[in-house]
Structure formats: structure tokens, C-alpha cells
């Protein structure tokens, strides 16, 4: 087998493997997701529900996101999306939930965006500001329904599996991390605390060596600059003499 034939065969095999890899990866990339995927417990955050269009023959024209009722969010607001209508629905909770802001009996249950279009090969992000995030859970799940112009309805409602494997149609999930413990500041933050003691001393601030070093380096730079200029002038003179001799000869 010739070298050129072997190279063509290698290229063909590589292309096939690449296409297979991309083909296997596409379904994972097409999921409806929440970005960023993590936030701090007890905080307020802004997230974007990223909705890709998976169909070549239809556009996405409606997206409905369901909010958790077991961990309601007291404050929710949406950012307008050009070309889309938004509807925020609030409802009574199955049972009141006590939060640091008091007892919550009603909360946002769904947010629906409609009237726009996500064409084939495109995606859209729908931004929501919400909080305060609960402190007694490590995740919030937002089941999402995606509707296509042809009438197809896809429900992204599968909760994360306990073994860590991916569900067939995973719901957008926001992972919650514990807030940093109070007083757990970096060690470097202790440095400013010693500054007042140093300022009460009668000793003059130790800035002179720094200024001296700056003057010294400045003088060195000027000396090197002058030497470079001198070398340049010598080169010009030598070049002129050489040109003159050439003309004379």
C-alpha cells in the first residue's frame, strides 16, 4: 500500500470518528439548560434559561418554565426579550413556607414566553432575577416545556439521577453551594490591621529607599540611552565615510 493511499485512509478514518463523536455529543448540547448552573445558598442571582431549537422543519415559539413549590422564591423578575411576550403566574402554595422574609403563602409558579421564534440552528436565552435562594437544599429544579410551531411539545422535566448519569430529558437544574462561613477571610486581609500601629511610630515612613531605587534606575536608563545614541551616531559617521569612499573609487 502506497504512502498516499495510507494517508487518505487515515484521513477518512479520522473524519468518520470525528463525525461519530459529534453525532453522539449533539443531543447533550441540545438540552434546555440554566446558566450559570450554580449559585450560593441564601443569595440573589440572575440566571438565563438557554433554549436551543432541535428541529430543522419547525421553530420554537413557546417556552414555559415551572418554579419549585417546595422551595418557593419570594422575589422573581424577568428581563424583556425583544419579540417575545412574557407571562408570570403566581399561585398559592400547597402549604406555607417560612423564610427569613416571613411566611410565604404565594409565589411564582410558572413563567411563559411566547410569540417569538427560535429558528433551526439557533438558541435563545430568557433571563430571570430571583432570590433569596433557599438554604436547606442543594439544588432547584425547573421543569421546562418547549413548544414547536408544528405543534410538537417537548417536556424537559426529568430530575437529576442519584448515580450522576444524565436523564433522557433533564430539567434545568440550579446547583446551590453553601455560603462562606462568617469571618473566613483570606489571610492577606490581616495585613491592613497592622498598618495603624506602624503609622503611630515616630520613625519616618520607609519610602526613601523606594524613591532612591527609582532615581538610580532612572539614571541608569538615561546612561544606557545616551550610550545607544552615541553608538548610533558613530554608525552614521562610518556609513557616510564608506559611501564617500565608494564614490571616490
GROMACS .gro file of C-alpha atoms in nm:
model
  249
    1UNK     CA    1   0.000   0.000   0.000
    2UNK     CA    2   0.144   0.337  -0.105
    3UNK     CA    3   0.207   0.619   0.137
    4UNK     CA    4  -0.053   0.845  -0.029
    5UNK     CA    5  -0.315   0.570  -0.009
    6UNK     CA    6  -0.237   0.518   0.360
    7UNK     CA    7  -0.270   0.892   0.426
    8UNK     CA    8  -0.608   0.908   0.251
    9UNK     CA    9  -0.728   0.609   0.452
   10UNK     CA   10  -0.613   0.771   0.777
   11UNK     CA   11  -0.794   1.095   0.691
   12UNK     CA   12  -1.113   0.903   0.611
   13UNK     CA   13  -1.100   0.712   0.939
   14UNK     CA   14  -1.032   1.030   1.136
   15UNK     CA   15  -1.324   1.209   0.969
   16UNK     CA   16  -1.555   0.917   1.047
   17UNK     CA   17  -1.454   0.910   1.412
   18UNK     CA   18  -1.500   1.288   1.439
   19UNK     CA   19  -1.845   1.274   1.282
   20UNK     CA   20  -1.948   0.992   1.514
   21UNK     CA   21  -1.821   1.182   1.818
   22UNK     CA   22  -2.008   1.497   1.720
   23UNK     CA   23  -2.319   1.297   1.648
   24UNK     CA   24  -2.311   1.147   1.995
   25UNK     CA   25  -2.246   1.485   2.156
   26UNK     CA   26  -2.523   1.678   1.982
   27UNK     CA   27  -2.813   1.553   2.198
   28UNK     CA   28  -2.632   1.666   2.513
   29UNK     CA   29  -2.571   2.010   2.366
   30UNK     CA   30  -2.938   2.050   2.270
   31UNK     CA   31  -3.079   2.030   2.622
   32UNK     CA   32  -3.258   2.324   2.779
   33UNK     CA   33  -3.016   2.446   3.048
   34UNK     CA   34  -2.986   2.712   3.317
   35UNK     CA   35  -2.677   2.932   3.312
   36UNK     CA   36  -2.482   2.972   3.527
   37UNK     CA   37  -2.552   2.630   3.672
   38UNK     CA   38  -2.453   2.716   4.031
   39UNK     CA   39  -2.538   2.982   4.288
   40UNK     CA   40  -2.484   3.046   4.659
   41UNK     CA   41  -2.750   2.949   4.911
   42UNK     CA   42  -2.932   3.248   5.057
   43UNK     CA   43  -2.821   3.482   4.779
   44UNK     CA   44  -2.995   3.662   4.494
   45UNK     CA   45  -2.888   3.563   4.146
   46UNK     CA   46  -2.958   3.619   3.778
   47UNK     CA   47  -2.985   3.315   3.554
   48UNK     CA   48  -3.066   3.255   3.188
   49UNK     CA   49  -3.273   2.966   3.063
   50UNK     CA   50  -3.098   2.870   2.740
   51UNK     CA   51  -3.332   2.710   2.488
   52UNK     CA   52  -3.188   2.565   2.164
   53UNK     CA   53  -3.404   2.468   1.867
   54UNK     CA   54  -3.363   2.097   1.787
   55UNK     CA   55  -3.582   2.076   1.478
   56UNK     CA   56  -3.490   2.152   1.118
   57UNK     CA   57  -3.850   2.185   0.998
   58UNK     CA   58  -4.002   2.389   1.283
   59UNK     CA   59  -3.924   2.682   1.510
   60UNK     CA   60  -3.970   2.710   1.886
   61UNK     CA   61  -4.248   2.957   1.962
   62UNK     CA   62  -4.326   2.896   2.329
   63UNK     CA   63  -4.124   2.818   2.643
   64UNK     CA   64  -4.278   2.756   2.986
   65UNK     CA   65  -4.065   2.723   3.299
   66UNK     CA   66  -4.213   2.582   3.620
   67UNK     CA   67  -4.075   2.707   3.951
   68UNK     CA   68  -4.030   2.484   4.259
   69UNK     CA   69  -4.317   2.497   4.508
   70UNK     CA   70  -4.138   2.316   4.791
   71UNK     CA   71  -3.870   2.587   4.790
   72UNK     CA   72  -4.054   2.899   4.667
   73UNK     CA   73  -3.864   3.209   4.566
   74UNK     CA   74  -4.007   3.527   4.728
   75UNK     CA   75  -3.868   3.765   4.465
   76UNK     CA   76  -3.872   3.694   4.091
   77UNK     CA   77  -3.843   3.937   3.799
   78UNK     CA   78  -3.785   3.890   3.427
   79UNK     CA   79  -3.584   4.072   3.164
   80UNK     CA   80  -3.780   4.159   2.848
   81UNK     CA   81  -3.683   3.965   2.535
   82UNK     CA   82  -3.743   4.152   2.207
   83UNK     CA   83  -4.016   3.982   2.002
   84UNK     CA   84  -4.144   3.771   2.293
   85UNK     CA   85  -4.438   3.815   2.530
   86UNK     CA   86  -4.387   3.708   2.890
   87UNK     CA   87  -4.645   3.595   3.143
   88UNK     CA   88  -4.558   3.550   3.510
   89UNK     CA   89  -4.810   3.343   3.706
   90UNK     CA   90  -4.831   3.346   4.085
   91UNK     CA   91  -5.030   3.097   4.287
   92UNK     CA   92  -5.097   2.972   4.637
   93UNK     CA   93  -4.852   2.719   4.772
   94UNK     CA   94  -4.972   2.375   4.884
   95UNK     CA   95  -4.860   2.480   5.231
   96UNK     CA   96  -4.699   2.800   5.363
   97UNK     CA   97  -4.319   2.811   5.374
   98UNK     CA   98  -4.132   3.004   5.640
   99UNK     CA   99  -3.833   3.205   5.519
  100UNK     CA  100  -3.615   3.476   5.667
  101UNK     CA  101  -3.850   3.723   5.499
  102UNK     CA  102  -4.151   3.578   5.674
  103UNK     CA  103  -4.414   3.323   5.584
  104UNK     CA  104  -4.462   3.276   5.211
  105UNK     CA  105  -4.810   3.166   5.103
  106UNK     CA  106  -4.792   3.268   4.737
  107UNK     CA  107  -4.505   3.259   4.491
  108UNK     CA  108  -4.426   3.247   4.120
  109UNK     CA  109  -4.533   2.910   3.982
  110UNK     CA  110  -4.464   2.949   3.609
  111UNK     CA  111  -4.313   3.191   3.361
  112UNK     CA  112  -4.414   3.160   2.997
  113UNK     CA  113  -4.251   3.322   2.696
  114UNK     CA  114  -4.448   3.311   2.369
  115UNK     CA  115  -4.492   3.482   2.033
  116UNK     CA  116  -4.128   3.479   1.930
  117UNK     CA  117  -3.927   3.240   1.716
  118UNK     CA  118  -3.618   3.031   1.770
  119UNK     CA  119  -3.526   2.912   1.424
  120UNK     CA  120  -3.338   2.594   1.331
  121UNK     CA  121  -2.974   2.609   1.438
  122UNK     CA  122  -3.041   2.894   1.682
  123UNK     CA  123  -3.096   2.935   2.056
  124UNK     CA  124  -3.245   3.200   2.282
  125UNK     CA  125  -3.177   3.295   2.642
  126UNK     CA  126  -3.453   3.405   2.880
  127UNK     CA  127  -3.312   3.589   3.183
  128UNK     CA  128  -3.465   3.583   3.530
  129UNK     CA  129  -3.356   3.751   3.853
  130UNK     CA  130  -3.457   3.562   4.165
  131UNK     CA  131  -3.398   3.513   4.534
  132UNK     CA  132  -3.347   3.471   4.809
  133UNK     CA  133  -3.229   3.121   4.728
  134UNK     CA  134  -3.312   2.859   4.994
  135UNK     CA  135  -3.051   2.743   5.240
  136UNK     CA  136  -3.195   2.399   5.315
  137UNK     CA  137  -3.141   2.233   4.976
  138UNK     CA  138  -2.851   2.183   4.739
  139UNK     CA  139  -3.046   2.222   4.414
  140UNK     CA  140  -3.351   2.375   4.249
  141UNK     CA  141  -3.519   2.201   3.956
  142UNK     CA  142  -3.710   2.397   3.691
  143UNK     CA  143  -3.915   2.164   3.465
  144UNK     CA  144  -3.946   2.330   3.125
  145UNK     CA  145  -4.189   2.275   2.836
  146UNK     CA  146  -4.077   2.362   2.483
  147UNK     CA  147  -4.339   2.403   2.210
  148UNK     CA  148  -4.266   2.399   1.835
  149UNK     CA  149  -4.453   2.573   1.555
  150UNK     CA  150  -4.566   2.235   1.420
  151UNK     CA  151  -4.747   2.158   1.746
  152UNK     CA  152  -4.483   1.928   1.898
  153UNK     CA  153  -4.438   1.965   2.274
  154UNK     CA  154  -4.117   1.854   2.446
  155UNK     CA  155  -4.103   1.836   2.825
  156UNK     CA  156  -3.764   1.878   2.990
  157UNK     CA  157  -3.875   1.751   3.330
  158UNK     CA  158  -3.650   1.461   3.436
  159UNK     CA  159  -3.479   1.529   3.769
  160UNK     CA  160  -3.106   1.455   3.811
  161UNK     CA  161  -3.032   1.090   3.876
  162UNK     CA  162  -2.879   0.985   4.206
  163UNK     CA  163  -2.595   0.799   4.033
  164UNK     CA  164  -2.490   1.112   3.843
  165UNK     CA  165  -2.584   0.978   3.499
  166UNK     CA  166  -2.778   1.201   3.264
  167UNK     CA  167  -3.152   1.166   3.228
  168UNK     CA  168  -3.316   1.138   2.888
  169UNK     CA  169  -3.477   1.481   2.907
  170UNK     CA  170  -3.315   1.655   3.205
  171UNK     CA  171  -3.484   1.954   3.361
  172UNK     CA  172  -3.274   2.270   3.404
  173UNK     CA  173  -3.117   2.237   3.748
  174UNK     CA  174  -2.952   2.507   3.958
  175UNK     CA  175  -2.693   2.368   4.200
  176UNK     CA  176  -2.673   2.553   4.532
  177UNK     CA  177  -2.349   2.580   4.729
  178UNK     CA  178  -2.313   2.683   5.096
  179UNK     CA  179  -2.227   3.044   5.167
  180UNK     CA  180  -1.874   3.109   5.301
  181UNK     CA  181  -1.854   3.097   5.679
  182UNK     CA  182  -1.855   3.435   5.850
  183UNK     CA  183  -1.507   3.556   5.937
  184UNK     CA  184  -1.337   3.320   5.693
  185UNK     CA  185  -1.145   3.595   5.519
  186UNK     CA  186  -0.818   3.536   5.334
  187UNK     CA  187  -0.501   3.554   5.542
  188UNK     CA  188  -0.388   3.857   5.340
  189UNK     CA  189  -0.676   4.059   5.487
  190UNK     CA  190  -0.496   4.062   5.824
  191UNK     CA  191  -0.218   4.283   5.682
  192UNK     CA  192  -0.410   4.615   5.694
  193UNK     CA  193  -0.480   4.560   6.064
  194UNK     CA  194  -0.111   4.619   6.143
  195UNK     CA  195  -0.097   4.942   5.944
  196UNK     CA  196  -0.227   5.177   6.222
  197UNK     CA  197   0.041   5.057   6.466
  198UNK     CA  198   0.313   5.133   6.213
  199UNK     CA  199   0.171   5.480   6.145
  200UNK     CA  200   0.195   5.579   6.517
  201UNK     CA  201   0.569   5.524   6.521
  202UNK     CA  202   0.798   5.832   6.520
  203UNK     CA  203   1.016   5.666   6.258
  204UNK     CA  204   0.978   5.822   5.915
  205UNK     CA  205   0.792   5.608   5.662
  206UNK     CA  206   1.024   5.378   5.472
  207UNK     CA  207   0.957   5.530   5.129
  208UNK     CA  208   1.302   5.683   5.074
  209UNK     CA  209   1.469   5.358   4.958
  210UNK     CA  210   1.196   5.317   4.702
  211UNK     CA  211   1.245   5.670   4.571
  212UNK     CA  212   1.622   5.618   4.569
  213UNK     CA  213   1.585   5.298   4.373
  214UNK     CA  214   1.364   5.477   4.126
  215UNK     CA  215   1.624   5.760   4.087
  216UNK     CA  216   1.901   5.505   4.041
  217UNK     CA  217   1.713   5.308   3.779
  218UNK     CA  218   1.619   5.634   3.603
  219UNK     CA  219   1.986   5.739   3.591
  220UNK     CA  220   2.085   5.401   3.455
  221UNK     CA  221   1.820   5.424   3.188
  222UNK     CA  222   1.947   5.769   3.084
  223UNK     CA  223   2.306   5.644   3.072
  224UNK     CA  224   2.210   5.348   2.854
  225UNK     CA  225   2.003   5.576   2.633
  226UNK     CA  226   2.297   5.814   2.586
  227UNK     CA  227   2.530   5.525   2.505
  228UNK     CA  228   2.284   5.396   2.248
  229UNK     CA  229   2.258   5.740   2.087
  230UNK     CA  230   2.638   5.766   2.071
  231UNK     CA  231   2.667   5.424   1.907
  232UNK     CA  232   2.403   5.527   1.656
  233UNK     CA  233   2.592   5.847   1.566
  234UNK     CA  234   2.916   5.653   1.520
  235UNK     CA  235   2.734   5.416   1.287
  236UNK     CA  236   2.603   5.706   1.080
  237UNK     CA  237   2.952   5.859   1.050
  238UNK     CA  238   3.106   5.527   0.946
  239UNK     CA  239   2.831   5.474   0.691
  240UNK     CA  240   2.886   5.823   0.546
  241UNK     CA  241   3.262   5.767   0.518
  242UNK     CA  242   3.206   5.433   0.347
  243UNK     CA  243   2.968   5.591   0.097
  244UNK     CA  244   3.215   5.872   0.028
  245UNK     CA  245   3.498   5.627  -0.034
  246UNK     CA  246   3.280   5.430  -0.268
  247UNK     CA  247   3.206   5.738  -0.473
  248UNK     CA  248   3.575   5.834  -0.483
  249UNK     CA  249   3.678   5.491  -0.611
   0.00000   0.00000   0.00000
